[in-house]
XYZ file of C-alpha atoms in Angstrom:
536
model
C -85.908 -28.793 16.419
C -83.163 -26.726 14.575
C -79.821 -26.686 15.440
C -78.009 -23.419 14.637
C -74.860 -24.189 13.407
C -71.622 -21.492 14.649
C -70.180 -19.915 11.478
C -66.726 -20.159 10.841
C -64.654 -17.516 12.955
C -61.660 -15.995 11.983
C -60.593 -12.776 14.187
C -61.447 -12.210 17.601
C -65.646 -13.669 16.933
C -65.794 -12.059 13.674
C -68.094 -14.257 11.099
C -67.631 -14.818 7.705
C -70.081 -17.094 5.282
C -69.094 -20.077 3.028
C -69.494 -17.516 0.316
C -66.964 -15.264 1.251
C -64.508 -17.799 2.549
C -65.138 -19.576 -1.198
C -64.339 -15.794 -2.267
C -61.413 -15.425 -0.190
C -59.791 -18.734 -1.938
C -60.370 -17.359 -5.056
C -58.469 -13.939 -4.507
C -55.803 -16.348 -3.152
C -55.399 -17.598 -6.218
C -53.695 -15.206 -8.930
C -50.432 -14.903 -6.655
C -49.054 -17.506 -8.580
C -49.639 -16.401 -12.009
C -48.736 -13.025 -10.685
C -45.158 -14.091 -9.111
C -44.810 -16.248 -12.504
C -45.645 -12.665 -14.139
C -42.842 -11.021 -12.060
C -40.373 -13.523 -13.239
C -41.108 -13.432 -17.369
C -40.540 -9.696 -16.966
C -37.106 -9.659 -16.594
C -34.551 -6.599 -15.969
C -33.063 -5.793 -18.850
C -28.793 -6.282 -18.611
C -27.464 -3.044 -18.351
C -24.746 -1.728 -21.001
C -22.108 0.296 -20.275
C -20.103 2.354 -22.865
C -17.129 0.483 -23.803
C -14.148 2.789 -24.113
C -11.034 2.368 -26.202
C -7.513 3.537 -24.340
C -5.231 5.408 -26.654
C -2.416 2.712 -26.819
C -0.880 0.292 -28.425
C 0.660 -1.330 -25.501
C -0.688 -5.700 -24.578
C -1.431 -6.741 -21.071
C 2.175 -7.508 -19.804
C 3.950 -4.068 -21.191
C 1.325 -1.770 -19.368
C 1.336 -4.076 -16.173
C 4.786 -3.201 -16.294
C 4.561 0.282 -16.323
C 1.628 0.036 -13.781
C 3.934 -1.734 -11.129
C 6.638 0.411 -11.978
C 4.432 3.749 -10.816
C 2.857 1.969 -7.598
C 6.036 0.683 -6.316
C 7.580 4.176 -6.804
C 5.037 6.082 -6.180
C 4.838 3.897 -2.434
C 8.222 4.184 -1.745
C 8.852 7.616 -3.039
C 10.064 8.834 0.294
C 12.881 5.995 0.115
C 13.791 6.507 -3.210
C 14.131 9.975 -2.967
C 11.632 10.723 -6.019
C 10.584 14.517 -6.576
C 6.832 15.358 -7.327
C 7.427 16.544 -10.873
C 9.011 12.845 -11.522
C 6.078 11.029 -9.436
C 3.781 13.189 -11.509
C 5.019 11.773 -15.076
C 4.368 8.362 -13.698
C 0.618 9.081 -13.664
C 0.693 8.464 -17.718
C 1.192 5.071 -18.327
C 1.810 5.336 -21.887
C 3.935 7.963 -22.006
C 4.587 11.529 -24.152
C 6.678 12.072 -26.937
C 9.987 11.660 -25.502
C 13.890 13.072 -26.532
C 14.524 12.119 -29.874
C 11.137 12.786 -31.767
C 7.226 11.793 -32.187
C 5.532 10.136 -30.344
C 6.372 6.414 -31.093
C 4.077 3.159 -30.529
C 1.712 3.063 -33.754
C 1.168 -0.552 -33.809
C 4.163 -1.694 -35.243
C 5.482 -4.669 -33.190
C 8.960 -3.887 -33.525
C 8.164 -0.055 -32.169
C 8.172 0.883 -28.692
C 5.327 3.543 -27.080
C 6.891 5.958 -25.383
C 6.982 6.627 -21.413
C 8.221 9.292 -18.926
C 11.753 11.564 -19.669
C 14.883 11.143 -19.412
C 15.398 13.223 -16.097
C 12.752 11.125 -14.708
C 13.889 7.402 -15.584
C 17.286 8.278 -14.139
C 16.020 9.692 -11.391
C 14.035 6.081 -10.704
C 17.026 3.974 -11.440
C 19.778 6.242 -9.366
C 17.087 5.552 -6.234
C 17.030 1.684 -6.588
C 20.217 1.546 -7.237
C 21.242 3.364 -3.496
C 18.804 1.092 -2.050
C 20.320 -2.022 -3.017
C 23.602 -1.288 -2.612
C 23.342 0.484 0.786
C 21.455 -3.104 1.948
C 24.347 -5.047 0.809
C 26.619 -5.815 3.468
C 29.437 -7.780 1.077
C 31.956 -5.418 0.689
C 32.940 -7.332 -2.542
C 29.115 -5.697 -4.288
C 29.723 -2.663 -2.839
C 33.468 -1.859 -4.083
C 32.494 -3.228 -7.502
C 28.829 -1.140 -7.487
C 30.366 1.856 -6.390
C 31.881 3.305 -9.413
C 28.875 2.028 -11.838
C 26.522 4.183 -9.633
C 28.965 7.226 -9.961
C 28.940 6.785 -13.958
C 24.761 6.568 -13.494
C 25.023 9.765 -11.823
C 27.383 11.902 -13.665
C 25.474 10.616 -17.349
C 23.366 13.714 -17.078
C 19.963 12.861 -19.299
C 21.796 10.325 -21.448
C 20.091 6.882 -21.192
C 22.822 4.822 -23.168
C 25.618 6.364 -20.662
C 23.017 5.185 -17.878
C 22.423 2.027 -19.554
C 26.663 1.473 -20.689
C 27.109 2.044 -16.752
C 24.305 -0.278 -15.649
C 25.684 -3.222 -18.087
C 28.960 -2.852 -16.273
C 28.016 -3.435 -13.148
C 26.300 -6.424 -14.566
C 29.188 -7.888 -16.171
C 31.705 -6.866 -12.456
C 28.938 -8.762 -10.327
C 29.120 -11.870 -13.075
C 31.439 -13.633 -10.423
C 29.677 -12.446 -7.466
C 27.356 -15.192 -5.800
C 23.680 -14.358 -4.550
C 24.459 -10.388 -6.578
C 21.261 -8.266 -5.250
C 21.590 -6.337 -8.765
C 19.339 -8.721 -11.478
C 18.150 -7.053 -14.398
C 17.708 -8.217 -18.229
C 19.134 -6.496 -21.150
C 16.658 -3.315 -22.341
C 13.997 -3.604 -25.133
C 15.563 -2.884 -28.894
C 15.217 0.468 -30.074
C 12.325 1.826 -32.174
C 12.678 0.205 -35.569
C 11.882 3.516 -37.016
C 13.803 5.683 -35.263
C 17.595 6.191 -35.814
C 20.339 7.142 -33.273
C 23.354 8.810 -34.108
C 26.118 7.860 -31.576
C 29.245 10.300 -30.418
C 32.504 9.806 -30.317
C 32.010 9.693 -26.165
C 30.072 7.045 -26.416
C 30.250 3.266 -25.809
C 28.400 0.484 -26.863
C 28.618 -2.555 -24.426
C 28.692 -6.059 -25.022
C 24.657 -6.089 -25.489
C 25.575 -4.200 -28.854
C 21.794 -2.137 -27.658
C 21.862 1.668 -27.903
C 18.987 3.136 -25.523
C 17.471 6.299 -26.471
C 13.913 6.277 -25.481
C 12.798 5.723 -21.994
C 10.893 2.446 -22.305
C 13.152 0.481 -23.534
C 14.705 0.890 -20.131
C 11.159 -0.234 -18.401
C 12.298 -4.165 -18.000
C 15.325 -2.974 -16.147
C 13.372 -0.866 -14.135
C 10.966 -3.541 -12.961
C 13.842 -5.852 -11.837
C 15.518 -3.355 -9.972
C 12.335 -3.120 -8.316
C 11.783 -6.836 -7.032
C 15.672 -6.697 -6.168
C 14.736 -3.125 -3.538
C 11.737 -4.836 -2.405
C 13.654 -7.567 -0.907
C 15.945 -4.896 0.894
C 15.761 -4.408 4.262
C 15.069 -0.007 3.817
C 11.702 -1.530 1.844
C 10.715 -3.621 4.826
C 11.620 -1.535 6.809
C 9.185 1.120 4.947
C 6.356 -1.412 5.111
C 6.317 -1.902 9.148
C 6.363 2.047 9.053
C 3.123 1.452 6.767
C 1.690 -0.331 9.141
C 2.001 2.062 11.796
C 0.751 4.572 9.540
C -2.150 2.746 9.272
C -2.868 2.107 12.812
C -2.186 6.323 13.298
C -4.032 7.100 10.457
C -7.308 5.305 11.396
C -6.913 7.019 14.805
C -6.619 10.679 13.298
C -9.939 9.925 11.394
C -11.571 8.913 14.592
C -10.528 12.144 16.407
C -11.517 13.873 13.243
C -14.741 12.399 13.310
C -15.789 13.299 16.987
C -14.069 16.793 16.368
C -16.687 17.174 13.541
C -19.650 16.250 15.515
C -18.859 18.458 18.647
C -18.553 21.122 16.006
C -22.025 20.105 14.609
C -23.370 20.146 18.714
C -21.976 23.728 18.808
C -23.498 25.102 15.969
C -26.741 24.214 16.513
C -27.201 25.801 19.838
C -25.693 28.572 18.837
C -28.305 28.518 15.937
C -30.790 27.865 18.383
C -31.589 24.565 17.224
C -30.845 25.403 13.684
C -27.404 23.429 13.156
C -26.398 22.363 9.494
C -28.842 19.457 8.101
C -28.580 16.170 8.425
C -27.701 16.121 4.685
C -24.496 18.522 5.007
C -23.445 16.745 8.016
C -23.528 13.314 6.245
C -21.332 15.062 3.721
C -18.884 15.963 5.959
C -18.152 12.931 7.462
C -18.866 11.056 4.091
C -15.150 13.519 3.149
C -13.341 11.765 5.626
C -14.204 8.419 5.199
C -12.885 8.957 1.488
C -10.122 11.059 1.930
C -9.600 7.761 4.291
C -9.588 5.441 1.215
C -7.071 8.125 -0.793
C -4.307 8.422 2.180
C -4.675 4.972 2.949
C -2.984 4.108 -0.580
C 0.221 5.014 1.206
C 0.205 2.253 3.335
C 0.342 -0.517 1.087
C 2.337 -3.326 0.775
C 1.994 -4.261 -3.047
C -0.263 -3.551 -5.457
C -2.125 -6.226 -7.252
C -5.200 -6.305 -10.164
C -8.350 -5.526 -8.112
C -10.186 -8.997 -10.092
C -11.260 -11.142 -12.671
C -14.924 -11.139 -14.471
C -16.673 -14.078 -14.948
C -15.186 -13.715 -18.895
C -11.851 -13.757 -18.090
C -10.930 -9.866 -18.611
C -8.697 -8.019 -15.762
C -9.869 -5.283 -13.728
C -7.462 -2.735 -12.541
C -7.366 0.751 -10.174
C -4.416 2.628 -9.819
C -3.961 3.923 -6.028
C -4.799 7.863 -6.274
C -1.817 10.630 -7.160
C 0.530 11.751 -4.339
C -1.194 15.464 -4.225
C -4.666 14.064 -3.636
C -2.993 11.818 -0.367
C -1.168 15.000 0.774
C -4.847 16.506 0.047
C -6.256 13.525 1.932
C -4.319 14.323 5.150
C -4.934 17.584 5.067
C -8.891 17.091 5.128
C -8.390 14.432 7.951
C -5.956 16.837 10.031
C -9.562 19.323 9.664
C -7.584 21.868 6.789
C -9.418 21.185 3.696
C -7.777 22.507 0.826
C -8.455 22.389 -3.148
C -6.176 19.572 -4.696
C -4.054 20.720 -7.819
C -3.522 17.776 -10.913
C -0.449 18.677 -12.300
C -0.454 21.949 -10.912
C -3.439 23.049 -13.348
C -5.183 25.834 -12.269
C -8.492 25.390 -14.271
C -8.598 21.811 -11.897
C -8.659 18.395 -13.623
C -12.147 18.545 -16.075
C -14.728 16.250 -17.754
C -12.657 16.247 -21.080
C -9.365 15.334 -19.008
C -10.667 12.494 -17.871
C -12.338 11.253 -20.804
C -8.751 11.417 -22.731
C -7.738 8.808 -20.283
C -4.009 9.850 -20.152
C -4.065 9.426 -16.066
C -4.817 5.716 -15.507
C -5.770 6.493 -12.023
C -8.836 8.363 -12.781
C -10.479 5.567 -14.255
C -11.117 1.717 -14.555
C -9.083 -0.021 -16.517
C -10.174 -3.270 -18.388
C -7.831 -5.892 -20.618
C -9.810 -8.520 -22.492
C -12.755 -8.298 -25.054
C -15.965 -6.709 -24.553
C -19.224 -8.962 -24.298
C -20.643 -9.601 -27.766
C -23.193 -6.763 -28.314
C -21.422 -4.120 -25.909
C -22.129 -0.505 -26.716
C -18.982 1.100 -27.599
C -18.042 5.013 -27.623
C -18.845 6.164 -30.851
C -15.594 7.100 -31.619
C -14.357 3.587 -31.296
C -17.775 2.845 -33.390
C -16.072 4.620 -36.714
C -12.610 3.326 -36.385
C -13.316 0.126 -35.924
C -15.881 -2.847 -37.102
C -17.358 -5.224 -34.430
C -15.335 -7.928 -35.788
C -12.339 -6.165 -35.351
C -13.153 -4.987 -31.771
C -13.661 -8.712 -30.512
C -10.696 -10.385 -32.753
C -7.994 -9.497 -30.078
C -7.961 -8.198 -26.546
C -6.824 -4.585 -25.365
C -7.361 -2.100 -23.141
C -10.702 -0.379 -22.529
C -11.565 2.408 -19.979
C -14.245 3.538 -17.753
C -14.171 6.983 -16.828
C -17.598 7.854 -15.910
C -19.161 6.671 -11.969
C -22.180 5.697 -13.280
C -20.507 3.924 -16.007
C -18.357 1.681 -13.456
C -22.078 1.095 -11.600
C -23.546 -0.197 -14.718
C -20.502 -2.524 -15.040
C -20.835 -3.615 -11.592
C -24.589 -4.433 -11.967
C -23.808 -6.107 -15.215
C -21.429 -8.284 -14.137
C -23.616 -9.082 -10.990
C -26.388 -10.059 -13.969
C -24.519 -11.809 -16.195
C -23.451 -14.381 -13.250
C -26.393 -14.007 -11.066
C -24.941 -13.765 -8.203
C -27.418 -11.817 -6.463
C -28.056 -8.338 -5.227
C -24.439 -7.045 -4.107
C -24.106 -3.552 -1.967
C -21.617 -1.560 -1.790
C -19.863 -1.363 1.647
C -17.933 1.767 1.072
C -15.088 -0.323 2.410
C -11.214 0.916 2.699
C -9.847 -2.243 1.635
C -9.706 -1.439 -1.669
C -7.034 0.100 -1.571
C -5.236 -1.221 1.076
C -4.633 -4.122 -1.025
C -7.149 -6.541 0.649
C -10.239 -6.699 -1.616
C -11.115 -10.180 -1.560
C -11.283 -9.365 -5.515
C -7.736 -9.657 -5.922
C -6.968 -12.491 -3.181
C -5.168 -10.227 -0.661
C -1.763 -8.756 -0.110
C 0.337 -10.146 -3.167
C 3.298 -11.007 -1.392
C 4.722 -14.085 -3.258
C 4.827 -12.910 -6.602
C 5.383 -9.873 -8.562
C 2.816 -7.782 -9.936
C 2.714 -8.505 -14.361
C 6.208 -10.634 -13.705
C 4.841 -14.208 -14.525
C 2.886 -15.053 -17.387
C 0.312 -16.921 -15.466
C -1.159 -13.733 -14.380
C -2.279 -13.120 -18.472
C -3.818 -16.034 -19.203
C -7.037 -16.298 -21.416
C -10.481 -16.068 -19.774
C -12.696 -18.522 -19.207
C -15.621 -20.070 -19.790
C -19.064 -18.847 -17.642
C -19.799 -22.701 -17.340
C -16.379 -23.231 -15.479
C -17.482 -20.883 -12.782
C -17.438 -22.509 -9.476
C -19.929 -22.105 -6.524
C -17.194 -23.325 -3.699
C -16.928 -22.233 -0.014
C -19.670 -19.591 -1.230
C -21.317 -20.507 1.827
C -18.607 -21.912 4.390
C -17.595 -19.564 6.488
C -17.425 -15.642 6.335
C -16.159 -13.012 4.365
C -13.900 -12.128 6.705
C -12.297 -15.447 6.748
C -9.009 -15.720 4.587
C -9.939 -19.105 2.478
C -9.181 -16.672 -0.542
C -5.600 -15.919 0.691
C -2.673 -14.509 -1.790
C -1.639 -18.019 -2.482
C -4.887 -19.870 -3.292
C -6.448 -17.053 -5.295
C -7.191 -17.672 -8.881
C -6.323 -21.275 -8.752
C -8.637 -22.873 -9.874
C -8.517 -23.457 -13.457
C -10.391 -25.085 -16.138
C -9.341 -27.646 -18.754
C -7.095 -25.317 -20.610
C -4.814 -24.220 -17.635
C -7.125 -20.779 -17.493
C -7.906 -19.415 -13.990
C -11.580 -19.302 -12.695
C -13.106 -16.670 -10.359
C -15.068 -18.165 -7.898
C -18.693 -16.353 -7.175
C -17.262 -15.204 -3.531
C -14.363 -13.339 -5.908
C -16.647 -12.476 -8.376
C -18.971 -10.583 -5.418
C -15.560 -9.161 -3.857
C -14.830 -7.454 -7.755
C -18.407 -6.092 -7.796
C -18.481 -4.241 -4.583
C -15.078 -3.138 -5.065
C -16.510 -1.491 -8.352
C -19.032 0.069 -6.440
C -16.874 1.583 -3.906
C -14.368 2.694 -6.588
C -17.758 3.985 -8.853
C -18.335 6.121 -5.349
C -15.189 7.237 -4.564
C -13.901 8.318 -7.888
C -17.298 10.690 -7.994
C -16.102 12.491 -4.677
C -12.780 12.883 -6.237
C -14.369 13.899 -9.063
C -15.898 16.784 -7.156
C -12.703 17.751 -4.985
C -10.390 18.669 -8.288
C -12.360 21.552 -9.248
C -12.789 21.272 -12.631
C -16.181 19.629 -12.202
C -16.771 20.901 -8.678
C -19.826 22.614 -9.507
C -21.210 20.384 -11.872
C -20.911 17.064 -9.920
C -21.753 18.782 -6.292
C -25.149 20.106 -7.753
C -25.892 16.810 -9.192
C -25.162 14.862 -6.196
C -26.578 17.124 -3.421
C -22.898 17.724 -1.923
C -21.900 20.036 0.558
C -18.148 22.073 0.324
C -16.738 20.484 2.771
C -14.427 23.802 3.898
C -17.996 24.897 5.289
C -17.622 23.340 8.679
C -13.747 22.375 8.702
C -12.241 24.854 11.100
């Protein structure tokens, strides 16, 4: 007698016959070769344009000048520094100054020019009252007060500034623990000569200063002498309060904006604004956020390393876009003014590059087949480009993206998103190790070393703990090095410089779109709402 034999189930007493279970394995099959398919089709590395900055300035000379404009710009309120001066600071490498053309052509002995008279004074009379009203020897302050007088009556003479600044060098000589510590000023120009007058007196530096950057090594000591003060200190806890304030007026700005949002849709019967134009809306806060937050700092510091050893750097945003800032947050949007233009800041602007803080800058090489703006492509030969480093610029958003996902590539360090985070500026991006207080920013010549090697990069405490955990502190940042001394980014830095590209990439295209000049342009392309629509 037969004996039926059950077929094999699979769902719920459904059949199926050796056939089609001998099928089945067979469409099982090709995943492989199709997953091995997905892998030999590789993305292609992105390429972003590769920029050349107008200047003839290395790595430490502009780092200078960097600090020199985020310490003032911080602390303008304590200094005492007018808008118009904080406003030349925004050009790191200067106009043509006093006494002629432009100077800084490449000749080593020649020095680029910087801000103007007027405005360097204005700097050093500032530090100056800050130190000596910290000082509570009354030896320093008898022998500082009549040095500062001199500074102040020289008018828009920088030798008379510089004669009265070398005296009270040479009366604090005996002075133990002096809070004044400053080096001699760079030589003049080579190819510029000074005439002197009969009223004036060369001290025992035999140096005559007539251009402002020759002055910028004084500068930057007088700085690190007022940030040990106790009026800079002081201005940091007030940061910090600012901070705490600040975060509270965007959450009351926040809720404001979504009762508003409530209202107008039942009085539109249901018809409020979209989802899209509310996004916008509160997208506008959370960057004018980032912007104000830049005056809470306590220093400022490199954002990161690449895998190849070049620097990374953002400069914190202008004083009228933070005063713009806090005016959005405090619900009274207004238009924000660059250098009180009234056309607004445009495309070609920023693709000059003059304002540092409308774009990324870069110091090192660029990757062996980088694209390169064409105008760099007729001045110069690929072997020249990649003999020496320099400074490069990114000016575009989508340009910084591309740089972000190459960089990502290049060390595969997986998939990073941006977090649209406020620690960028706020001096904690994980990128640049945290607040910098130990050293000073571009002061030690550990912080220009060469890059390194993509074999020497380092896979530690990638996955010991979180991101939120400080294991990448200030003081162990960028110490590991290879055999040559040279520092190495580790992959949890490397992913800290790549988001922090993308949330720059992101911001700068809002800011983009709130100085007018490309308002239109850049709010079509990117589906943006005015945000004066709904502020009330």
């Amino acid at each position: 007698m037969a004996v039926a034999v059950p077929r094999p189930e699979t769902k719920k007493g459904s059949k199926i016959s050796p056939t089609s279970a001998s099928k089945t394995a067979q469409t099982r099959k090709p995943k492989a070769a199709t997953k091995a398919k997905e892998v030999a089709i590789a993305k292609p590395l992105p390429k972003p344009v590769w920029t050349r900055i107008d200047t003839s300035l290395d790595q430490l000379s502009a780092e200078s000048r960097i600090y020199i404009r985020e310490s003032v710009q911080r602390f303008s309120s304590v200094l005492d520094i007018s808008k118009t001066h904080l406003d030349e600071l925004e050009e790191i490498t200067g106009t043509t100054g006093e006494h002629g053309a432009r100077i800084g052509d490449g000749d080593d002995e020649d020095v680029e020019g910087w801000v103007s008279e007027p405005c360097v004074k204005s700097i050093i009379l500032g530090l100056l009252d800050v130190i000596a009203s910290s000082t509570d020897n009354q030896a320093i302050a008898r022998v500082a007060k009549d040095p500062i007088s001199d500074v102040r009556a020289s008018g828009a003479n920088l030798n008379k500034i510089w004669v009265a600044l070398a005296a009270l060098r040479d009366g604090l000589r005996r002075v133990p623990s002096s809070p004044f510590q400053y080096p001699d000023p760079l030589p003049p120009p080579a190819s510029v000569s000074y005439r002197t007058t009969r009223h004036t007196h060369q001290t025992d530096t035999d140096l005559f200063v007539g251009n402002s950057a020759q002055l910028v090594p004084v500068v930057s000591a007088l700085i690190e002498s007022a940030l040990r003060t106790k009026v800079i200190h002081e201005a940091i806890e007030r940061g910090l309060e600012q901070e705490k304030s600040l975060a509270r007026d965007v959450r009351e700005e926040v809720s404001r904006q979504k009762a508003l949002f409530e209202e107008l849709k039942s009085k539109g019967k249901g018809k409020g604004p979209s989802k899209t134009e509310r996004e916008q809306v509160l997208q506008d806060i959370e960057h004018a956020q980032s912007v104000a937050f830049a005056n809470c700092i306590h220093r400022y510091a490199p954002v990161g390393r690449d895998h190849e050893g070049r620097l990374y750097y953002f400069l914190t945003p202008s004083e009228a876009e933070r005063e713009a800032a806090l005016q959005l947050i405090a619900g009274r949007d207004a238009r924000v003014k660059i250098s009180r233009r009234r056309g607004g800041y445009t495309e070609e602007d920023r693709r000059a590059m003059r304002r540092w803080s409308w774009f990324v800058a870069v110091w090192g090489r660029p990757p062996k087949g980088a694209v390169l703006n064409e105008t760099d492509e007729e001045d110069t030969d690929e072997e020249e480009v990649g003999d020496e480093p320099r400074w490069w610029g990114f000016y575009e958003p989508d340009e910084i993206r591309k740089m972000a996902e190459w960089i990502a590539m290049s060390c595969e360090v997986g998939d990073v998103k941006p977090q649209h985070s406020r620690r960028r500026l706020s001096g904690k991006s994980k990128a640049s190790g945290g607040l910098l207080e130990v050293a000073a920013f571009g002061s030690s010549p550990t912080s220009s070393r060469a890059p390194s090697p993509m074999s020497d990069l380092s896979d530690d405490e990638e996955d010991s703990g979180s991101d939120d955990e400080d294991e990448d502190d200030g003081l162990s940042a960028y110490m590991r090095v290879d055999s040559e001394g040279r520092p190495v980014p580790t992959k949890r830095q490397l992913r800290g410089l790549i988001e922090a590209l993308h949330d720059y990439a992101d911001l700068l295209q809002w800011r983009i779109r709130r100085v007018g000049g490309d308002e239109e342009k850049n709010g079509a392309s990117s589906g943006a709402i005015p945000a004066k629509k709904f502020y009330q």
